[in-house]
Short mmCIF file of C-alpha atoms and ligand atoms in Angstrom, two decimals:
data_model
loop_
_atom_site.label_atom_id
_atom_site.label_comp_id
_atom_site.label_asym_id
_atom_site.label_seq_id
_atom_site.Cartn_x
_atom_site.Cartn_y
_atom_site.Cartn_z
CA MET A 1 98.03 301.74 47.54
CA SER A 2 97.85 300.43 50.77
CA ARG A 3 94.09 299.88 50.63
CA LEU A 4 91.84 298.74 47.80
CA ALA A 5 88.79 300.62 47.05
CA ILE A 6 86.31 297.88 46.54
CA GLY A 7 82.82 298.47 44.79
CA LEU A 8 79.72 296.08 45.81
CA ALA A 9 77.31 295.00 43.46
CA GLY A 10 74.08 292.90 44.50
CA LEU A 11 73.26 293.80 48.02
CA GLY A 12 71.10 290.84 48.80
CA ARG A 13 72.07 287.83 51.47
CA MET A 14 75.32 287.31 50.15
CA GLY A 15 75.81 291.22 49.28
CA ARG A 16 75.14 291.99 52.84
CA ILE A 17 77.56 289.70 54.23
CA HIS A 18 80.30 291.14 52.15
CA LEU A 19 79.15 294.66 53.03
CA GLY A 20 79.89 293.91 56.57
CA SER A 21 83.22 292.69 55.71
CA LEU A 22 84.26 295.36 53.35
CA ALA A 23 82.94 298.31 55.95
CA GLY A 24 85.62 297.42 58.50
CA ARG A 25 87.05 293.92 58.75
CA CYS A 26 89.49 294.06 55.91
CA PRO A 27 92.50 295.61 56.85
CA SER A 28 93.66 295.67 52.79
CA ALA A 29 90.10 296.85 51.44
CA GLU A 30 87.86 299.71 52.33
CA LEU A 31 84.19 300.06 50.58
CA ALA A 32 84.30 302.75 47.80
CA CYS A 33 80.44 302.16 46.77
CA VAL A 34 77.63 299.94 46.87
CA TYR A 35 75.02 299.05 43.66
CA ASP A 36 72.02 297.06 43.21
CA VAL A 37 69.63 297.00 40.10
CA ASP A 38 66.91 297.97 42.71
CA PRO A 39 68.02 301.62 43.47
CA VAL A 40 65.62 301.75 46.36
CA VAL A 41 67.61 299.05 47.92
CA ALA A 42 70.92 300.28 46.90
CA GLU A 43 69.87 303.92 48.68
CA GLN A 44 68.77 302.31 51.84
CA THR A 45 72.07 300.36 52.44
CA ALA A 46 74.13 302.92 51.24
CA ALA A 47 71.80 305.25 54.05
CA GLU A 48 72.23 302.65 56.67
CA HIS A 49 76.02 302.27 56.54
CA GLY A 50 76.95 305.58 55.24
CA VAL A 51 78.90 304.86 51.84
CA PRO A 52 78.35 306.12 48.45
CA TRP A 53 75.63 304.34 46.00
CA THR A 54 75.36 304.60 42.26
CA ALA A 55 72.68 303.67 39.99
CA SER A 56 74.45 301.60 37.17
CA PHE A 57 77.34 299.20 37.09
CA GLU A 58 79.31 301.78 35.27
CA GLU A 59 79.23 304.25 37.74
CA LEU A 60 80.19 301.48 40.42
CA LEU A 61 83.27 300.83 38.11
CA ASP A 62 84.01 304.30 37.74
CA ALA A 63 84.17 305.13 41.64
CA SER A 64 86.20 301.74 42.57
CA ASP A 65 89.38 300.30 42.05
CA ALA A 66 88.07 296.97 41.81
CA VAL A 67 84.61 295.25 42.71
CA ALA A 68 82.65 292.50 43.95
CA ILE A 69 79.77 291.13 42.69
CA ALA A 70 77.31 289.44 44.76
CA THR A 71 74.25 289.77 42.67
CA SER A 72 72.07 287.03 41.10
CA THR A 73 73.96 284.21 39.28
CA ALA A 74 72.63 285.08 35.28
CA SER A 75 74.07 288.59 35.69
CA HIS A 76 77.80 287.22 37.00
CA ALA A 77 79.07 286.80 33.46
CA PRO A 78 77.88 289.78 31.54
CA LEU A 79 79.04 291.89 34.70
CA ILE A 80 82.68 289.91 34.90
CA VAL A 81 82.98 290.91 30.99
CA GLU A 82 81.76 294.54 31.78
CA ALA A 83 84.58 294.63 34.55
CA ALA A 84 87.20 293.36 32.51
CA SER A 85 86.97 295.60 29.62
CA ALA A 86 87.09 298.35 32.12
CA GLY A 87 90.22 296.88 33.35
CA LYS A 88 89.10 296.36 36.91
CA SER A 89 89.69 293.18 38.86
CA MET A 90 86.64 291.40 40.73
CA PHE A 91 85.80 288.95 43.00
CA CYS A 92 82.56 287.22 41.99
CA GLU A 93 80.13 285.22 43.83
CA LYS A 94 79.97 281.33 42.30
CA PRO A 95 79.05 280.15 39.80
CA VAL A 96 80.29 282.33 37.10
CA SER A 97 77.45 281.24 34.71
CA ALA A 98 74.84 278.41 34.27
CA ASP A 99 76.00 278.44 31.13
CA ARG A 100 79.13 277.05 30.35
CA ALA A 101 80.10 278.97 26.93
CA ALA A 102 79.29 282.05 28.76
CA ALA A 103 81.52 281.47 31.87
CA VAL A 104 84.31 280.50 29.50
CA ALA A 105 83.96 283.65 27.50
CA ALA A 106 83.92 285.49 30.91
CA VAL A 107 87.02 284.15 31.84
CA GLU A 108 88.79 284.67 28.73
CA ALA A 109 87.97 288.14 28.79
CA VAL A 110 89.64 288.50 32.21
CA GLU A 111 92.73 286.53 31.15
CA GLN A 112 92.73 288.97 28.14
CA ALA A 113 92.46 292.27 29.90
CA GLY A 114 95.29 291.01 32.21
CA VAL A 115 93.09 291.53 35.65
CA LEU A 116 92.24 289.11 38.50
CA LEU A 117 88.93 287.03 39.06
CA GLN A 118 88.86 285.43 42.58
CA VAL A 119 85.63 283.35 42.81
CA GLY A 120 83.53 282.87 45.86
CA PHE A 121 84.63 279.21 47.19
CA HIS A 122 84.77 280.66 50.58
CA ARG A 123 85.70 277.38 52.20
CA ARG A 124 89.36 277.52 50.79
CA TYR A 125 89.74 280.77 53.06
CA ASP A 126 88.39 279.38 56.23
CA PRO A 127 91.10 278.84 58.81
CA ASP A 128 89.79 275.36 59.82
CA TRP A 129 89.84 274.24 56.08
CA ALA A 130 93.08 275.79 54.98
CA ALA A 131 94.88 274.31 57.71
CA ALA A 132 93.68 270.74 57.15
CA ALA A 133 94.19 271.36 53.42
CA ARG A 134 97.65 272.51 54.40
CA ARG A 135 98.80 269.28 56.19
CA ILE A 136 96.81 267.14 53.29
CA HIS A 137 98.95 268.81 50.70
CA ASP A 138 101.86 268.56 52.65
CA GLY A 139 101.58 264.80 52.80
CA GLU A 140 100.90 264.30 56.14
CA LEU A 141 97.61 262.11 55.10
CA GLY A 142 99.94 259.64 53.17
CA GLU A 143 97.94 258.36 50.31
CA VAL A 144 94.14 259.76 50.16
CA THR A 145 91.57 257.11 50.16
CA LEU A 146 88.45 258.31 51.00
CA PHE A 147 86.50 261.74 50.91
CA ARG A 148 83.48 262.80 52.45
CA THR A 149 81.42 265.95 52.65
CA SER A 150 78.06 266.81 53.84
CA LEU A 151 76.50 270.19 52.87
CA ARG A 152 72.81 270.60 54.28
CA ASP A 153 71.21 273.98 54.87
CA MET A 154 68.73 274.17 57.69
CA THR A 155 65.66 275.36 56.04
CA SER A 156 65.58 276.00 51.82
CA PRO A 157 66.30 279.69 50.57
CA PRO A 158 63.38 281.68 49.08
CA PRO A 159 61.80 280.52 45.96
CA SER A 160 62.68 283.54 44.05
CA PHE A 161 66.19 282.51 44.85
CA LEU A 162 65.59 278.87 43.79
CA SER A 163 64.04 279.69 40.41
CA GLY A 164 67.54 281.52 39.19
CA SER A 165 69.72 279.29 41.09
CA GLY A 166 70.64 276.75 38.51
CA GLY A 167 69.62 273.55 40.62
CA LEU A 168 71.06 271.82 43.73
CA PHE A 169 74.16 270.34 41.84
CA ALA A 170 74.78 274.10 40.40
CA ASP A 171 74.26 275.81 43.12
CA VAL A 172 75.12 273.74 46.47
CA THR A 173 77.02 270.54 45.50
CA VAL A 174 79.67 273.10 43.31
CA HIS A 175 81.15 274.08 47.17
CA ASP A 176 81.85 270.59 47.64
CA LEU A 177 82.70 269.41 44.21
CA ASP A 178 85.23 272.40 44.51
CA VAL A 179 86.94 271.60 47.80
CA ALA A 180 87.08 267.88 46.55
CA ARG A 181 89.35 269.11 43.56
CA TRP A 182 91.55 271.12 46.19
CA LEU A 183 91.84 268.35 48.90
CA VAL A 184 91.97 265.50 46.84
CA GLY A 185 92.55 266.00 43.23
CA GLU A 186 90.68 265.78 39.75
CA VAL A 187 87.88 263.71 39.11
CA VAL A 188 87.40 261.35 36.57
CA GLU A 189 83.67 259.68 37.49
CA VAL A 190 80.66 261.25 38.81
CA HIS A 191 77.32 259.31 40.01
CA ALA A 192 74.74 261.55 41.08
CA HIS A 193 71.40 260.45 42.62
CA GLY A 194 68.66 263.13 43.65
CA ALA A 195 65.14 263.04 45.27
CA ALA A 196 62.83 265.76 46.08
CA ALA A 197 61.28 265.17 49.20
CA ASP A 198 59.53 268.36 49.23
CA PRO A 199 57.28 268.21 45.89
CA ALA A 200 57.53 272.11 45.35
CA PHE A 201 61.20 271.10 44.22
CA GLY A 202 59.96 268.72 41.73
CA GLU A 203 57.46 270.98 40.39
CA ILE A 204 60.52 273.25 39.23
CA GLY A 205 62.57 270.47 38.04
CA ASP A 206 65.17 270.31 40.79
CA ILE A 207 65.58 268.14 43.92
CA ASP A 208 66.19 268.84 47.52
CA THR A 209 68.34 265.72 48.48
CA ALA A 210 71.51 264.31 46.79
CA VAL A 211 74.13 262.12 47.25
CA VAL A 212 77.16 261.96 44.39
CA VAL A 213 79.80 259.35 44.53
CA LEU A 214 83.26 260.48 42.97
CA ARG A 215 85.98 258.41 41.70
CA PHE A 216 89.30 260.58 41.51
CA GLU A 217 92.35 260.08 39.22
CA ASN A 218 94.68 259.29 42.08
CA GLY A 219 92.08 255.85 42.74
CA ALA A 220 90.41 257.61 46.19
CA LEU A 221 86.93 257.55 46.29
CA GLY A 222 84.43 260.34 47.29
CA VAL A 223 80.79 260.74 48.65
CA ILE A 224 78.87 264.24 48.87
CA ASP A 225 75.69 264.42 50.48
CA ASN A 226 73.53 267.69 50.26
CA SER A 227 69.96 268.59 51.83
CA ARG A 228 68.46 271.91 51.18
CA SER A 229 66.35 271.71 54.42
CA ALA A 230 67.86 269.37 56.96
CA GLY A 231 65.84 270.82 59.55
CA TYR A 232 68.25 270.37 62.64
CA GLY A 233 71.05 273.36 61.70
CA TYR A 234 73.23 273.93 59.00
CA GLU A 235 75.67 271.50 58.40
CA CYS A 236 78.98 271.60 56.45
CA SER A 237 81.27 269.05 57.23
CA THR A 238 84.24 266.88 55.88
CA GLU A 239 86.57 263.74 56.47
CA VAL A 240 89.76 263.02 54.27
CA LEU A 241 90.93 259.29 55.15
CA GLY A 242 94.64 258.63 54.41
CA THR A 243 97.05 256.12 54.75
CA ALA A 244 98.73 257.68 57.46
CA ALA A 245 95.90 260.12 59.20
CA THR A 246 92.15 261.16 58.89
CA ALA A 247 91.49 264.75 58.72
CA ARG A 248 87.70 265.80 60.02
CA ILE A 249 86.34 269.09 59.60
CA ASP A 250 83.02 269.49 61.50
CA SER A 251 80.58 272.33 61.93
CA PRO A 252 81.11 274.29 64.86
CA HIS A 253 78.34 274.92 67.45
CA ARG A 254 77.03 278.25 68.00
CA HIS A 255 78.18 278.80 71.51
CA GLY A 256 81.28 276.93 73.74
CA TYR A 257 79.09 275.65 76.59
CA GLU A 258 76.60 272.57 76.76
CA TRP A 259 73.29 272.46 78.24
CA ARG A 260 72.65 269.51 80.83
CA THR A 261 69.37 268.41 81.81
CA PRO A 262 68.46 264.76 83.47
CA GLY A 263 69.88 262.37 80.82
CA LEU A 264 70.56 265.04 78.06
CA ALA A 265 73.40 267.18 77.30
CA SER A 266 72.50 269.72 74.15
CA ARG A 267 74.58 272.11 72.02
CA ASP A 268 73.36 275.07 69.93
CA LEU A 269 74.05 274.07 66.35
CA VAL A 270 75.01 277.15 63.53
CA ARG A 271 71.69 277.95 61.79
CA ASP A 272 72.97 278.86 58.48
CA PHE A 273 76.33 279.76 56.36
CA GLU A 274 76.40 283.37 57.69
CA GLU A 275 76.63 281.80 61.20
CA ARG A 276 79.01 279.36 60.46
CA TYR A 277 81.39 281.12 57.98
CA PRO A 278 81.95 284.83 58.99
CA VAL A 279 85.63 284.29 59.01
CA ALA A 280 85.97 282.69 55.71
CA TYR A 281 83.81 285.61 54.20
CA THR A 282 85.99 288.42 55.73
CA ALA A 283 89.03 286.10 55.06
CA GLU A 284 88.20 285.55 50.90
CA LEU A 285 87.65 289.84 50.30
CA GLU A 286 90.97 290.30 52.48
CA ALA A 287 93.00 287.89 50.22
CA PHE A 288 91.21 289.24 47.15
CA ALA A 289 92.49 292.75 47.87
CA ARG A 290 96.05 291.43 48.78
CA CYS A 291 95.86 289.45 45.45
CA VAL A 292 95.33 292.81 43.54
CA LEU A 293 97.92 294.79 45.66
CA ASP A 294 100.28 292.24 45.44
CA ASP A 295 99.67 291.10 41.79
CA THR A 296 99.52 287.78 42.88
CA GLU A 297 96.75 284.71 41.79
CA PRO A 298 93.90 283.98 43.74
CA LEU A 299 93.56 280.69 45.59
CA ALA A 300 90.05 280.19 43.65
CA ALA A 301 90.45 281.63 40.45
CA GLY A 302 87.96 281.43 37.29
CA ARG A 303 89.11 278.41 36.19
CA ASP A 304 88.33 276.69 39.58
CA ALA A 305 84.83 277.78 39.00
CA ILE A 306 84.46 276.43 35.58
CA ALA A 307 86.12 273.23 36.64
CA ALA A 308 83.58 272.70 39.67
CA SER A 309 81.01 273.78 37.39
CA ASP A 310 81.35 271.08 34.91
CA LEU A 311 81.89 268.49 37.47
CA ALA A 312 78.34 269.73 39.05
CA GLU A 313 77.22 269.49 35.36
CA ALA A 314 78.47 266.02 35.07
CA ALA A 315 76.17 265.18 38.38
CA THR A 316 73.29 266.88 36.71
CA ARG A 317 73.77 264.73 33.83
CA SER A 318 73.91 261.67 35.90
CA TRP A 319 70.97 262.13 38.19
CA ARG A 320 68.87 262.54 35.05
CA THR A 321 70.16 259.48 33.15
CA GLY A 322 70.96 257.22 36.32
CA ALA A 323 74.32 256.71 34.41
CA ALA A 324 77.86 257.60 35.75
CA VAL A 325 79.44 260.14 34.04
CA THR A 326 82.99 259.60 33.01
CA LEU A 327 85.19 262.33 32.61
CA THR A 328 88.86 263.24 31.06
CA PRO A 329 90.77 265.90 33.10
CA ARG A 330 92.92 267.56 30.26
CA ARG A 331 95.89 269.94 31.67
CA THR A 332 96.20 272.98 29.48
CA ALA A 333 98.22 276.19 29.57
CA ALA A 334 94.95 277.89 30.87
CA GLY A 335 94.13 275.39 33.58
CA ILE A 336 92.57 272.18 34.13
CA ASP A 337 89.98 271.30 31.65
CA TYR A 338 86.84 269.00 32.06
CA SER A 339 85.21 269.74 28.45
CA LEU A 340 85.67 266.26 27.23
CA HIS A 341 83.14 264.26 29.28
CA GLU A 342 80.93 261.60 28.17
CA VAL A 343 78.13 259.40 29.91
CA SER A 344 79.03 255.72 30.49
CA ALA A 345 76.91 252.88 29.57
N1 NAD B 1 79.30 281.59 48.77
C1 NAD B 1 78.22 281.25 49.26
O1 NAD B 1 78.40 280.54 50.19
C2 NAD B 1 77.02 281.92 48.77
C3 NAD B 1 75.83 281.55 49.48
C4 NAD B 1 74.37 281.91 49.00
C5 NAD B 1 74.60 282.67 47.75
N2 NAD B 1 75.69 282.77 47.07
C6 NAD B 1 75.78 283.48 45.77
O2 NAD B 1 75.96 284.71 45.68
C7 NAD B 1 74.81 285.20 44.67
C8 NAD B 1 73.88 286.10 45.11
O3 NAD B 1 72.93 284.92 45.79
P1 NAD B 1 72.11 285.64 47.10
O4 NAD B 1 71.43 284.78 47.75
O5 NAD B 1 72.52 287.10 47.85
O6 NAD B 1 70.47 286.33 46.58
P2 NAD B 1 69.74 287.47 46.55
O7 NAD B 1 68.76 287.25 45.61
O8 NAD B 1 69.35 287.51 47.94
O9 NAD B 1 70.29 288.86 46.19
C9 NAD B 1 70.87 289.47 44.97
C10 NAD B 1 70.93 290.74 44.93
O10 NAD B 1 71.35 290.97 43.65
C11 NAD B 1 70.76 292.11 42.88
N3 NAD B 1 70.72 291.97 41.48
C12 NAD B 1 70.23 291.21 40.69
N4 NAD B 1 70.75 291.42 39.34
C13 NAD B 1 71.27 292.66 39.45
C14 NAD B 1 72.31 293.09 38.58
N5 NAD B 1 72.32 292.74 37.06
N6 NAD B 1 72.72 294.13 38.61
C15 NAD B 1 72.72 294.56 40.12
N7 NAD B 1 72.27 293.89 40.92
C16 NAD B 1 71.38 292.95 40.98
C17 NAD B 1 69.34 291.76 43.53
O11 NAD B 1 68.28 293.04 43.46
C18 NAD B 1 69.41 291.59 44.85
O12 NAD B 1 69.22 292.37 45.99
C19 NAD B 1 74.52 283.78 43.79
O13 NAD B 1 75.00 283.86 42.80
C20 NAD B 1 74.62 282.61 44.61
O14 NAD B 1 75.03 281.56 44.06
C21 NAD B 1 77.06 282.48 47.32
#
């Protein structure tokens, strides 16, 4: 098999991005079929792209070598379990589940079935982040002393999405927590602060602005800032300071040119994750197809999703209680385990 036939479940914002990748941009994959819980959406999308559609996930599994799951968060864990029991490998958007027990059960079902699960931590597959990570991991930065990352949306997602998102830390900060682990190492303390600048977030028990301070096992410090509505554009940037060098990954501009008027030079900024990360979103699905075809482990695996969600849960608890949460990352045969955490006084 030279190309993996991937069935796509979920045809909303992310599903349509993945559809674009699978329908022609991944050399090792092809789009087998599409499915959405809303059959009208599935039928219309299939007609637009000239691909088959199904009316159930079971039929999607039958029609595909592997599946990509971009459905709403609450459905990820049951669909992962269903795919695993059908013996199909899967790519799944983050997070695996807002419920830790369900996430662990889903990842265990994957491990027992001997199939692959890759999670949608797309920054790990972006050429800029991947190149910086290689040099950090090779030790070119020396000892890491400080990690800083900013993830800010230009405007909030729709209320229909927010109500099932799991909250800012689980939905947004989780990406930063994953890159913190990937670039720097395991985390032993999380202290989070949050605010609802838009009262609508407060009304649903959520926040739209946050700062999270991290202490890493290796002694480095970290700070994450997040906003649901920064206004000026979409920002996803980081710096990793070390004793020998500093790596800085900035949000690229929309165009290569600058517009100059008297006393003012301006450049367009990217507006959302779709504009910022088209290469990464395609690269993560190409990497998934290669992992399945070559029988290799994904860079962003199910246990990484659980670890990042555990850190997001620690941030949520810290924000609610006002106290720092200390963690004891344990290295087990299955992978890193953050399940033992306690709120410090
Ligand atoms: N990696 C990233 O950068 C990134 C960015 C945004 C969202 N996400 C994640 O992607 C997922 C989807 O987010 P979105 O913004 O595309 O949401 P969305 O609401 O725009 O789309 C979700 C789609 O899934 C369908 N759906 C829901 N439950 C289903 C089920 N059980 N079976 C089949 N279809 C179902 C809905 O009808 C809808 O078409 C979320 O889990 C979110 O956390 C990831």
